[in-house]
Amino acid sequence: MNFDNVQTTEGDVNLSEERREWYNSLPQESQDLLFRDSSVFLHQSMSTPCLDVLLACEESRIESISGQKYYDFHGNSVHQLGYCNPKIIERMKQQLDTLPFCPRRYTNIPAIECAEKLTSLLPDSLSRVLFAPSGASAVSMALKLARVVTGKFKVISFWDSFHGANIDTISAGGEAVFRQHLGPMMPGTERVPPPTTYRGIFEDEMKYADYVEYVVEKEGNIGAFIAEPIRNTDVQIPSESYWKRIRAICKKHHIVMIFDEIPLALGRTGKMFAFEHFGIEPDILCLGKGLGGGVMPFAAMIAREDFNIAKDISLGHYTHEKSPLGCISALASIEYIEQNNLLDHAMDRSKQIRTILSDWFEKYPLIGDIRGIGMLWGIELVEDQKTKKPATEQASKILYSCLKNGLSFKISQGNVLQLCPALIIKEKELDEAMKILENAIKDHLSDI
Ligand SMILES: Cc1ncc(COP(=O)(O)O)c(C=O)c1O
């Protein structure tokens, strides 16, 4: 089996030499636990053997059993409000004591209030909610609903997009590594090139939008267009005009526009919802990850009022649908963001990162591009500024050197360092974490 593709798509895979060296450098007790973990769990790409064994987490950091603390600039995108946010934990504890679970044929007050709160934050058109226990499940419901609404089963998505690891969502998504070796997928997905930028220049963006319409007209039967409004992993931010054009194409051809904001919503981009940056409204919005307050697995699909036409079909039917704990953590999270002006705080920290990265961009030839919005940043490393040859090895070395010094993040596309700190991070902490990263970059400049 050839895993070359896996190695370069996500970077910090579990099979690399660096991961092996990292494992050997850990204290014996951690190695013993990682060995037990590796002996009992099925191995799969990008996890086992794991990086370390965690004992605790607080605010913007996670802590291992050996006492090593890492600023977590990855957090699987659930940690907008930081870890163990006391306001969320307190509300959840109260809920645990009264109604921890709600069987599907019943409802509960946190569920009603959470759905009402979400729709009150959204444009009037997005007024119908279904909850789900995971982001992939929310995307599944959206894909089903688009079929019901349009009577058409085909989907357009971006190459390299990820919309969840279930078989229907990898079928609809664009990351080839998730489909390899698995045999036939669900039929009907047409993938189109995502618009990308390098140093602020859009490469053929409008041609890519024209190509979407070309596919729609040639292929026929396209019922849904699904995309992240901003690609979370390697931080690709299309322009407002691109999204307006796609919005118009969807309207013209009766295609449901689904925005997957599972890692982006609730402040990551400096706005409550990422689509607000582009002056358009999707027909269906999928939320997840941080919606559970960094504690609960919880997701939502929010659709247009006139899409409320599937009474006789089970769109979700999930056991943990109107989870009182999920709903209370979502409600408490939104209240926390509002009461603590977290979006403003995130924008202040965003400026801080921008200033630091702009300085590095001038100083370090290893950095080919920096891209970011709100508290989501990508640093693209290149071996050669002219050819843009990805500096994959250096990226991996920089990651492990940061881990040794207390900073965790993820590498995307093999050479993009993705920085996704907790929104509550303090100015001084952010400086400290960025210093760890700068030192690692400096140490590996001569590796080119
Ligand atoms: C854009 C996007 N959509 C969907 C998902 C799936 O969410 P979950 O892991 O909760 O199923 C993810 C998870 O990484 C994601 O990044």
Tab-separated table of C-alpha atoms and ligand atoms in Angstrom:
chain	number	residue	atom	x	y	z
A	1	MET	CA	0.000	0.000	0.000
A	2	ASN	CA	1.417	3.394	-0.922
A	3	PHE	CA	0.901	6.015	1.766
A	4	ASP	CA	2.896	8.810	0.092
A	5	ASN	CA	-0.260	10.759	-0.488
A	6	VAL	CA	-1.250	10.559	3.169
A	7	GLN	CA	2.155	11.822	4.221
A	8	THR	CA	1.993	15.024	2.243
A	9	THR	CA	-1.645	15.946	2.670
A	10	GLU	CA	-1.807	16.381	6.417
A	11	GLY	CA	1.864	16.592	7.370
A	12	ASP	CA	2.043	15.473	10.984
A	13	VAL	CA	0.985	11.906	10.282
A	14	ASN	CA	1.548	9.129	12.773
A	15	LEU	CA	3.992	7.236	10.561
A	16	SER	CA	6.796	9.775	10.199
A	17	GLU	CA	10.351	9.459	11.459
A	18	GLU	CA	9.826	12.613	13.535
A	19	ARG	CA	6.819	11.050	15.261
A	20	ARG	CA	8.943	8.008	16.157
A	21	GLU	CA	11.714	10.207	17.555
A	22	TRP	CA	9.197	12.300	19.453
A	23	TYR	CA	7.687	9.166	20.992
A	24	ASN	CA	11.135	7.982	22.136
A	25	SER	CA	11.827	11.339	23.767
A	26	LEU	CA	8.806	11.160	26.085
A	27	PRO	CA	9.087	10.096	29.765
A	28	GLN	CA	8.791	6.327	30.339
A	29	GLU	CA	5.349	6.589	31.979
A	30	SER	CA	3.939	8.391	28.915
A	31	GLN	CA	5.565	5.889	26.561
A	32	ASP	CA	4.054	3.004	28.549
A	33	LEU	CA	0.563	4.529	28.311
A	34	LEU	CA	0.985	5.287	24.611
A	35	PHE	CA	2.012	1.665	24.130
A	36	ARG	CA	-1.165	0.492	25.918
A	37	ASP	CA	-3.217	2.879	23.779
A	38	SER	CA	-1.549	1.590	20.636
A	39	SER	CA	-2.181	-2.026	21.700
A	40	VAL	CA	-5.909	-1.636	22.262
A	41	PHE	CA	-7.092	0.860	19.641
A	42	LEU	CA	-7.380	0.110	15.962
A	43	HIS	CA	-4.655	2.037	14.213
A	44	GLN	CA	-5.733	4.638	11.704
A	45	SER	CA	-4.163	7.460	9.792
A	46	MET	CA	-3.250	10.621	11.671
A	47	SER	CA	-3.855	9.296	15.199
A	48	THR	CA	-2.411	6.171	16.835
A	49	PRO	CA	0.378	6.302	17.932
A	50	CYS	CA	-0.799	9.487	19.609
A	51	LEU	CA	1.377	12.488	20.384
A	52	ASP	CA	1.099	12.392	24.171
A	53	VAL	CA	-1.232	11.434	27.024
A	54	LEU	CA	-3.282	14.322	28.380
A	55	LEU	CA	-4.249	14.771	31.991
A	56	ALA	CA	-5.806	18.220	32.088
A	57	CYS	CA	-6.617	21.324	30.121
A	58	GLU	CA	-7.306	24.908	31.024
A	59	GLU	CA	-7.944	28.086	29.045
A	60	SER	CA	-5.642	28.053	26.011
A	61	ARG	CA	-3.471	25.100	27.060
A	62	ILE	CA	-3.543	21.347	27.372
A	63	GLU	CA	-1.374	19.466	29.877
A	64	SER	CA	0.170	16.015	29.628
A	65	ILE	CA	0.542	13.484	32.440
A	66	SER	CA	4.221	14.393	32.683
A	67	GLY	CA	3.279	18.017	33.382
A	68	GLN	CA	4.203	19.341	29.922
A	69	LYS	CA	1.880	22.197	28.989
A	70	TYR	CA	1.167	23.004	25.350
A	71	TYR	CA	-0.474	26.119	24.012
A	72	ASP	CA	-3.036	24.433	21.811
A	73	PHE	CA	-3.199	26.132	18.412
A	74	HIS	CA	-5.153	23.206	16.988
A	75	GLY	CA	-7.769	22.022	19.495
A	76	ASN	CA	-9.685	20.294	16.701
A	77	SER	CA	-11.376	23.714	16.376
A	78	VAL	CA	-13.591	23.162	19.416
A	79	HIS	CA	-11.767	25.514	21.789
A	80	GLN	CA	-12.960	29.005	20.850
A	81	LEU	CA	-13.850	29.673	24.507
A	82	GLY	CA	-10.770	27.910	25.816
A	83	TYR	CA	-10.650	24.652	27.707
A	84	CYS	CA	-12.665	24.080	30.871
A	85	ASN	CA	-14.404	27.428	30.524
A	86	PRO	CA	-15.919	27.749	34.043
A	87	LYS	CA	-19.154	29.340	32.772
A	88	ILE	CA	-19.814	26.431	30.439
A	89	ILE	CA	-18.823	23.770	32.964
A	90	GLU	CA	-21.064	25.317	35.660
A	91	ARG	CA	-24.134	25.348	33.384
A	92	MET	CA	-23.424	21.784	32.283
A	93	LYS	CA	-23.120	20.581	35.862
A	94	GLN	CA	-26.539	22.061	36.661
A	95	GLN	CA	-28.000	20.376	33.591
A	96	LEU	CA	-26.408	17.043	34.524
A	97	ASP	CA	-28.266	17.136	37.825
A	98	THR	CA	-31.668	17.692	36.225
A	99	LEU	CA	-32.017	16.362	32.679
A	100	PRO	CA	-28.832	14.875	31.189
A	101	PHE	CA	-30.622	13.067	28.338
A	102	CYS	CA	-33.848	13.581	26.414
A	103	PRO	CA	-35.414	10.647	24.478
A	104	ARG	CA	-36.140	11.526	20.871
A	105	ARG	CA	-39.921	11.803	21.056
A	106	TYR	CA	-39.639	14.518	23.743
A	107	THR	CA	-38.243	17.996	23.721
A	108	ASN	CA	-36.682	20.107	26.470
A	109	ILE	CA	-36.261	23.772	27.372
A	110	PRO	CA	-32.493	24.032	26.600
A	111	ALA	CA	-33.179	22.588	23.103
A	112	ILE	CA	-35.971	25.062	22.357
A	113	GLU	CA	-33.982	28.001	23.732
A	114	CYS	CA	-30.828	26.965	21.866
A	115	ALA	CA	-32.648	26.674	18.512
A	116	GLU	CA	-34.380	30.027	19.128
A	117	LYS	CA	-31.095	31.689	20.060
A	118	LEU	CA	-29.284	30.386	16.972
A	119	THR	CA	-32.011	31.518	14.598
A	120	SER	CA	-32.187	34.929	16.290
A	121	LEU	CA	-28.520	35.461	15.353
A	122	LEU	CA	-29.056	34.493	11.721
A	123	PRO	CA	-30.793	36.185	8.792
A	124	ASP	CA	-34.604	35.803	8.911
A	125	SER	CA	-34.528	33.266	6.097
A	126	LEU	CA	-32.509	30.750	8.148
A	127	SER	CA	-35.140	29.785	10.665
A	128	ARG	CA	-35.415	25.964	10.872
A	129	VAL	CA	-33.046	23.897	12.986
A	130	LEU	CA	-32.116	20.262	13.504
A	131	PHE	CA	-29.473	19.185	16.003
A	132	ALA	CA	-27.068	16.274	15.622
A	133	PRO	CA	-24.322	14.610	17.652
A	134	SER	CA	-21.515	15.360	15.155
A	135	GLY	CA	-20.576	17.657	12.332
A	136	ALA	CA	-20.636	14.817	9.808
A	137	SER	CA	-24.209	13.991	10.887
A	138	ALA	CA	-25.268	17.604	10.366
A	139	VAL	CA	-23.742	17.541	6.873
A	140	SER	CA	-25.550	14.247	6.144
A	141	MET	CA	-28.866	15.871	7.043
A	142	ALA	CA	-28.071	18.848	4.831
A	143	LEU	CA	-27.297	16.583	1.864
A	144	LYS	CA	-30.559	14.691	2.398
A	145	LEU	CA	-32.575	17.881	2.720
A	146	ALA	CA	-31.078	19.267	-0.497
A	147	ARG	CA	-32.288	16.134	-2.315
A	148	VAL	CA	-35.770	16.562	-0.855
A	149	VAL	CA	-35.952	20.252	-1.754
A	150	THR	CA	-34.620	19.972	-5.303
A	151	GLY	CA	-35.441	16.395	-6.310
A	152	LYS	CA	-31.834	16.261	-7.592
A	153	PHE	CA	-29.165	14.030	-6.068
A	154	LYS	CA	-25.838	15.324	-7.339
A	155	VAL	CA	-23.471	17.482	-5.315
A	156	ILE	CA	-20.694	19.889	-6.214
A	157	SER	CA	-17.836	20.235	-3.742
A	158	PHE	CA	-14.259	21.498	-3.768
A	159	TRP	CA	-11.266	19.289	-4.333
A	160	ASP	CA	-9.436	18.935	-0.995
A	161	SER	CA	-12.535	19.767	1.035
A	162	PHE	CA	-13.438	17.830	4.165
A	163	HIS	CA	-17.014	17.620	5.436
A	164	GLY	CA	-16.773	14.738	7.925
A	165	ALA	CA	-15.407	11.194	7.972
A	166	ASN	CA	-18.621	9.193	7.388
A	167	ILE	CA	-18.966	7.369	4.103
A	168	ASP	CA	-21.561	9.797	2.693
A	169	THR	CA	-19.545	12.836	3.737
A	170	ILE	CA	-16.254	11.510	2.334
A	171	SER	CA	-18.213	10.728	-0.841
A	172	ALA	CA	-19.358	14.323	-1.036
A	173	GLY	CA	-16.025	15.755	0.152
A	174	GLY	CA	-12.912	16.341	-1.885
A	175	GLU	CA	-9.992	14.946	0.118
A	176	ALA	CA	-8.818	11.957	-1.916
A	177	VAL	CA	-6.900	10.425	1.011
A	178	PHE	CA	-10.129	9.795	2.872
A	179	ARG	CA	-11.498	7.749	-0.025
A	180	GLN	CA	-8.432	5.747	-0.995
A	181	HIS	CA	-8.532	1.966	-0.571
A	182	LEU	CA	-12.239	2.061	0.337
A	183	GLY	CA	-13.934	1.081	-2.898
A	184	PRO	CA	-17.048	2.660	-4.409
A	185	MET	CA	-18.470	5.786	-2.848
A	186	MET	CA	-21.931	7.324	-3.112
A	187	PRO	CA	-22.447	8.412	-6.710
A	188	GLY	CA	-23.117	11.926	-7.876
A	189	THR	CA	-20.265	14.103	-6.590
A	190	GLU	CA	-18.662	16.547	-8.988
A	191	ARG	CA	-15.526	18.182	-7.593
A	192	VAL	CA	-14.315	21.581	-8.710
A	193	PRO	CA	-11.028	23.388	-8.007
A	194	PRO	CA	-11.188	25.589	-4.913
A	195	PRO	CA	-10.250	29.235	-5.347
A	196	THR	CA	-6.862	29.789	-3.713
A	197	THR	CA	-4.617	32.730	-3.056
A	198	TYR	CA	-0.896	33.112	-2.743
A	199	ARG	CA	0.388	36.389	-1.338
A	200	GLY	CA	-3.040	37.905	-1.658
A	201	ILE	CA	-3.338	37.163	-5.377
A	202	PHE	CA	-6.356	35.138	-6.456
A	203	GLU	CA	-5.413	32.511	-8.972
A	204	ASP	CA	-8.058	32.280	-11.711
A	205	GLU	CA	-10.800	32.719	-9.167
A	206	MET	CA	-13.514	33.855	-11.533
A	207	LYS	CA	-12.533	31.210	-14.073
A	208	TYR	CA	-13.114	28.672	-11.328
A	209	ALA	CA	-16.562	30.152	-10.705
A	210	ASP	CA	-17.320	29.972	-14.449
A	211	TYR	CA	-16.246	26.347	-14.345
A	212	VAL	CA	-18.830	25.652	-11.618
A	213	GLU	CA	-21.566	26.869	-13.957
A	214	TYR	CA	-20.070	24.837	-16.805
A	215	VAL	CA	-20.259	21.669	-14.665
A	216	VAL	CA	-23.805	22.490	-13.578
A	217	GLU	CA	-24.972	22.882	-17.170
A	218	LYS	CA	-23.061	19.921	-18.621
A	219	GLU	CA	-23.702	17.461	-15.829
A	220	GLY	CA	-27.321	18.210	-14.918
A	221	ASN	CA	-29.128	16.996	-11.802
A	222	ILE	CA	-26.950	19.061	-9.422
A	223	GLY	CA	-29.014	19.646	-6.280
A	224	ALA	CA	-26.407	20.934	-3.832
A	225	PHE	CA	-23.217	22.938	-3.671
A	226	ILE	CA	-21.334	22.320	-0.420
A	227	ALA	CA	-18.289	24.244	0.779
A	228	GLU	CA	-16.622	25.859	3.730
A	229	PRO	CA	-16.837	29.621	3.119
A	230	ILE	CA	-13.180	29.735	4.215
A	231	ARG	CA	-11.089	26.605	4.037
A	232	ASN	CA	-10.101	25.987	7.634
A	233	THR	CA	-7.122	23.668	7.185
A	234	ASP	CA	-4.761	25.654	4.954
A	235	VAL	CA	-6.647	28.922	5.441
A	236	GLN	CA	-7.869	29.770	1.962
A	237	ILE	CA	-10.161	32.784	1.846
A	238	PRO	CA	-12.129	33.316	-1.379
A	239	SER	CA	-13.217	36.845	-2.295
A	240	GLU	CA	-16.668	38.316	-1.784
A	241	SER	CA	-17.139	38.450	-5.566
A	242	TYR	CA	-16.398	34.746	-5.895
A	243	TRP	CA	-19.037	33.843	-3.334
A	244	LYS	CA	-21.564	36.263	-4.823
A	245	ARG	CA	-21.091	34.630	-8.213
A	246	ILE	CA	-21.532	31.115	-6.758
A	247	ARG	CA	-24.613	32.323	-4.875
A	248	ALA	CA	-26.069	33.591	-8.162
A	249	ILE	CA	-25.271	30.321	-9.986
A	250	CYS	CA	-27.001	28.294	-7.256
A	251	LYS	CA	-30.085	30.520	-7.399
A	252	LYS	CA	-30.286	30.413	-11.188
A	253	HIS	CA	-30.027	26.604	-11.354
A	254	HIS	CA	-32.158	25.752	-8.297
A	255	ILE	CA	-29.184	24.398	-6.339
A	256	VAL	CA	-29.122	24.397	-2.542
A	257	MET	CA	-26.081	26.281	-1.262
A	258	ILE	CA	-24.764	24.550	1.857
A	259	PHE	CA	-22.126	26.306	3.931
A	260	ASP	CA	-20.175	24.045	6.247
A	261	GLU	CA	-19.031	26.297	9.083
A	262	ILE	CA	-18.332	23.455	11.466
A	263	PRO	CA	-14.817	24.658	12.395
A	264	LEU	CA	-15.441	28.345	11.604
A	265	ALA	CA	-18.598	29.585	13.290
A	266	LEU	CA	-18.832	31.057	16.774
A	267	GLY	CA	-16.151	33.663	16.352
A	268	ARG	CA	-13.174	31.879	14.802
A	269	THR	CA	-13.044	34.355	11.905
A	270	GLY	CA	-13.851	37.397	14.052
A	271	LYS	CA	-17.566	37.222	13.245
A	272	MET	CA	-20.168	34.939	14.778
A	273	PHE	CA	-20.595	33.208	11.376
A	274	ALA	CA	-18.018	33.180	8.589
A	275	PHE	CA	-20.543	33.805	5.781
A	276	GLU	CA	-21.090	37.299	7.223
A	277	HIS	CA	-17.764	38.317	5.649
A	278	PHE	CA	-19.117	37.809	2.136
A	279	GLY	CA	-22.455	39.622	1.955
A	280	ILE	CA	-24.407	36.481	1.029
A	281	GLU	CA	-26.679	33.996	2.788
A	282	PRO	CA	-26.449	30.231	2.333
A	283	ASP	CA	-29.623	28.113	2.059
A	284	ILE	CA	-28.374	25.701	4.705
A	285	LEU	CA	-25.752	26.297	7.377
A	286	CYS	CA	-23.951	23.497	9.243
A	287	LEU	CA	-22.427	24.191	12.649
A	288	GLY	CA	-20.525	21.948	15.058
A	289	LYS	CA	-17.249	21.654	16.948
A	290	GLY	CA	-17.102	24.824	19.133
A	291	LEU	CA	-20.902	24.787	19.341
A	292	GLY	CA	-20.466	22.215	22.123
A	293	GLY	CA	-18.427	24.682	24.208
A	294	GLY	CA	-15.279	22.584	23.906
A	295	VAL	CA	-16.968	19.837	25.911
A	296	MET	CA	-19.905	18.209	24.148
A	297	PRO	CA	-20.092	16.593	20.720
A	298	PHE	CA	-22.857	18.770	19.288
A	299	ALA	CA	-23.796	20.087	15.853
A	300	ALA	CA	-26.654	21.773	14.039
A	301	MET	CA	-28.136	22.201	10.600
A	302	ILE	CA	-30.059	25.426	10.058
A	303	ALA	CA	-32.158	25.727	6.928
A	304	ARG	CA	-34.523	28.102	5.173
A	305	GLU	CA	-38.129	28.341	6.347
A	306	ASP	CA	-39.442	27.127	2.983
A	307	PHE	CA	-37.280	23.995	3.264
A	308	ASN	CA	-39.544	22.748	6.060
A	309	ILE	CA	-41.098	20.164	3.728
A	310	ALA	CA	-39.702	16.814	4.872
A	311	LYS	CA	-42.314	15.861	7.485
A	312	ASP	CA	-42.535	12.283	6.213
A	313	ILE	CA	-38.772	11.653	5.999
A	314	SER	CA	-36.270	11.156	8.817
A	315	LEU	CA	-33.534	13.634	8.093
A	316	GLY	CA	-31.638	12.889	11.282
A	317	HIS	CA	-33.247	10.471	13.698
A	318	TYR	CA	-30.187	10.591	15.945
A	319	THR	CA	-30.417	9.161	19.469
A	320	HIS	CA	-28.682	12.208	20.940
A	321	GLU	CA	-30.542	14.758	18.825
A	322	LYS	CA	-31.966	17.365	21.208
A	323	SER	CA	-29.228	16.675	23.754
A	324	PRO	CA	-29.948	18.884	26.779
A	325	LEU	CA	-26.233	18.907	27.610
A	326	GLY	CA	-25.246	19.805	24.051
A	327	CYS	CA	-27.904	22.512	23.923
A	328	ILE	CA	-26.936	24.032	27.254
A	329	SER	CA	-23.271	24.128	26.269
A	330	ALA	CA	-24.169	25.822	22.959
A	331	LEU	CA	-26.408	28.351	24.700
A	332	ALA	CA	-23.800	29.074	27.368
A	333	SER	CA	-21.121	29.431	24.680
A	334	ILE	CA	-23.099	31.993	22.696
A	335	GLU	CA	-23.927	33.918	25.874
A	336	TYR	CA	-20.254	33.865	26.853
A	337	ILE	CA	-19.221	35.267	23.462
A	338	GLU	CA	-21.818	38.035	23.711
A	339	GLN	CA	-21.279	38.967	27.368
A	340	ASN	CA	-17.488	39.035	27.104
A	341	ASN	CA	-17.250	40.795	23.723
A	342	LEU	CA	-15.195	37.863	22.567
A	343	LEU	CA	-15.433	38.833	18.897
A	344	ASP	CA	-13.730	42.183	19.641
A	345	HIS	CA	-11.099	40.438	21.738
A	346	ALA	CA	-10.470	37.963	18.906
A	347	MET	CA	-9.994	40.850	16.459
A	348	ASP	CA	-7.460	42.493	18.801
A	349	ARG	CA	-5.495	39.257	19.050
A	350	SER	CA	-5.851	38.857	15.273
A	351	LYS	CA	-4.096	42.208	14.763
A	352	GLN	CA	-1.358	41.045	17.112
A	353	ILE	CA	-0.788	37.873	15.041
A	354	ARG	CA	-0.896	39.840	11.779
A	355	THR	CA	1.808	42.235	13.016
A	356	ILE	CA	4.055	39.391	14.156
A	357	LEU	CA	3.600	37.371	10.959
A	358	SER	CA	4.133	40.382	8.676
A	359	ASP	CA	7.467	40.932	10.389
A	360	TRP	CA	8.458	37.265	9.941
A	361	PHE	CA	7.381	37.340	6.305
A	362	GLU	CA	9.964	40.072	5.661
A	363	LYS	CA	12.675	38.300	7.644
A	364	TYR	CA	12.438	34.579	6.867
A	365	PRO	CA	12.673	33.341	3.249
A	366	LEU	CA	11.218	29.994	4.403
A	367	ILE	CA	7.849	31.745	4.662
A	368	GLY	CA	6.246	31.918	1.230
A	369	ASP	CA	2.855	33.246	2.290
A	370	ILE	CA	0.837	34.199	5.344
A	371	ARG	CA	-2.962	34.101	5.246
A	372	GLY	CA	-5.446	34.778	7.965
A	373	ILE	CA	-8.718	36.098	9.229
A	374	GLY	CA	-9.751	36.567	12.839
A	375	MET	CA	-8.004	33.902	14.877
A	376	LEU	CA	-7.304	31.528	12.005
A	377	TRP	CA	-3.895	31.812	10.357
A	378	GLY	CA	-1.824	29.790	7.932
A	379	ILE	CA	1.926	30.077	7.341
A	380	GLU	CA	2.923	28.476	4.052
A	381	LEU	CA	6.534	27.261	4.070
A	382	VAL	CA	8.467	27.021	0.823
A	383	GLU	CA	11.959	25.817	-0.065
A	384	ASP	CA	12.168	28.260	-2.921
A	385	GLN	CA	10.268	31.531	-3.165
A	386	LYS	CA	10.147	31.398	-6.981
A	387	THR	CA	9.049	27.799	-7.539
A	388	LYS	CA	6.956	27.717	-4.320
A	389	LYS	CA	8.336	24.200	-3.690
A	390	PRO	CA	6.666	23.097	-0.436
A	391	ALA	CA	9.044	22.915	2.550
A	392	THR	CA	7.410	19.760	3.888
A	393	GLU	CA	10.349	18.397	5.861
A	394	GLN	CA	11.020	21.722	7.520
A	395	ALA	CA	7.334	22.019	8.456
A	396	SER	CA	7.453	18.692	10.244
A	397	LYS	CA	10.709	19.558	12.046
A	398	ILE	CA	9.295	22.914	13.133
A	399	LEU	CA	6.199	21.192	14.515
A	400	TYR	CA	8.178	18.756	16.663
A	401	SER	CA	10.520	21.447	17.880
A	402	CYS	CA	7.481	23.527	18.925
A	403	LEU	CA	5.945	20.543	20.689
A	404	LYS	CA	9.139	20.133	22.730
A	405	ASN	CA	8.823	23.756	23.792
A	406	GLY	CA	5.121	23.776	24.556
A	407	LEU	CA	3.213	24.723	21.391
A	408	SER	CA	0.905	22.363	19.503
A	409	PHE	CA	-0.572	23.025	16.068
A	410	LYS	CA	-1.411	21.159	12.889
A	411	ILE	CA	0.215	21.082	9.491
A	412	SER	CA	-2.026	21.178	6.454
A	413	GLN	CA	-1.184	20.224	2.852
A	414	GLY	CA	2.240	19.172	4.135
A	415	ASN	CA	3.647	22.701	4.364
A	416	VAL	CA	1.050	25.054	5.877
A	417	LEU	CA	1.352	25.626	9.623
A	418	GLN	CA	-2.202	26.216	10.772
A	419	LEU	CA	-2.571	28.459	13.814
A	420	CYS	CA	-5.913	28.233	15.553
A	421	PRO	CA	-5.560	29.493	19.154
A	422	ALA	CA	-8.342	29.746	21.708
A	423	LEU	CA	-10.110	33.082	21.222
A	424	ILE	CA	-9.727	33.848	24.921
A	425	ILE	CA	-5.917	33.733	24.758
A	426	LYS	CA	-4.250	36.685	26.497
A	427	GLU	CA	-1.878	39.087	24.736
A	428	LYS	CA	1.136	37.915	26.741
A	429	GLU	CA	0.357	34.230	26.179
A	430	LEU	CA	0.031	34.785	22.459
A	431	ASP	CA	3.410	36.521	22.373
A	432	GLU	CA	4.950	33.641	24.308
A	433	ALA	CA	3.500	30.999	21.971
A	434	MET	CA	4.550	32.931	18.860
A	435	LYS	CA	8.081	33.233	20.283
A	436	ILE	CA	8.246	29.417	20.512
A	437	LEU	CA	7.255	29.231	16.856
A	438	GLU	CA	9.700	31.928	15.765
A	439	ASN	CA	12.589	30.172	17.514
A	440	ALA	CA	11.689	26.909	15.771
A	441	ILE	CA	11.526	28.641	12.375
A	442	LYS	CA	14.917	30.284	12.992
A	443	ASP	CA	16.430	26.919	13.987
A	444	HIS	CA	15.343	25.363	10.715
A	445	LEU	CA	16.131	28.180	8.288
A	446	SER	CA	19.440	26.563	7.364
A	447	ASP	CA	17.710	23.220	6.550
A	448	ILE	CA	16.754	24.475	3.082
B	1	LIG	C1	-15.181	21.473	7.661
B	1	LIG	C2	-15.576	20.293	8.480
B	1	LIG	N1	-16.791	19.742	8.273
B	1	LIG	C3	-17.201	18.669	8.981
B	1	LIG	C4	-16.406	18.089	9.940
B	1	LIG	C5	-16.884	16.877	10.696
B	1	LIG	O1	-17.175	17.161	12.020
B	1	LIG	P1	-17.243	15.945	13.066
B	1	LIG	O2	-15.839	15.454	13.272
B	1	LIG	O3	-17.856	16.552	14.295
B	1	LIG	O4	-18.116	14.900	12.453
B	1	LIG	C6	-15.138	18.627	10.185
B	1	LIG	C7	-14.239	18.012	11.175
B	1	LIG	O5	-13.048	18.168	11.191
B	1	LIG	C8	-14.707	19.762	9.441
B	1	LIG	O6	-13.501	20.313	9.629
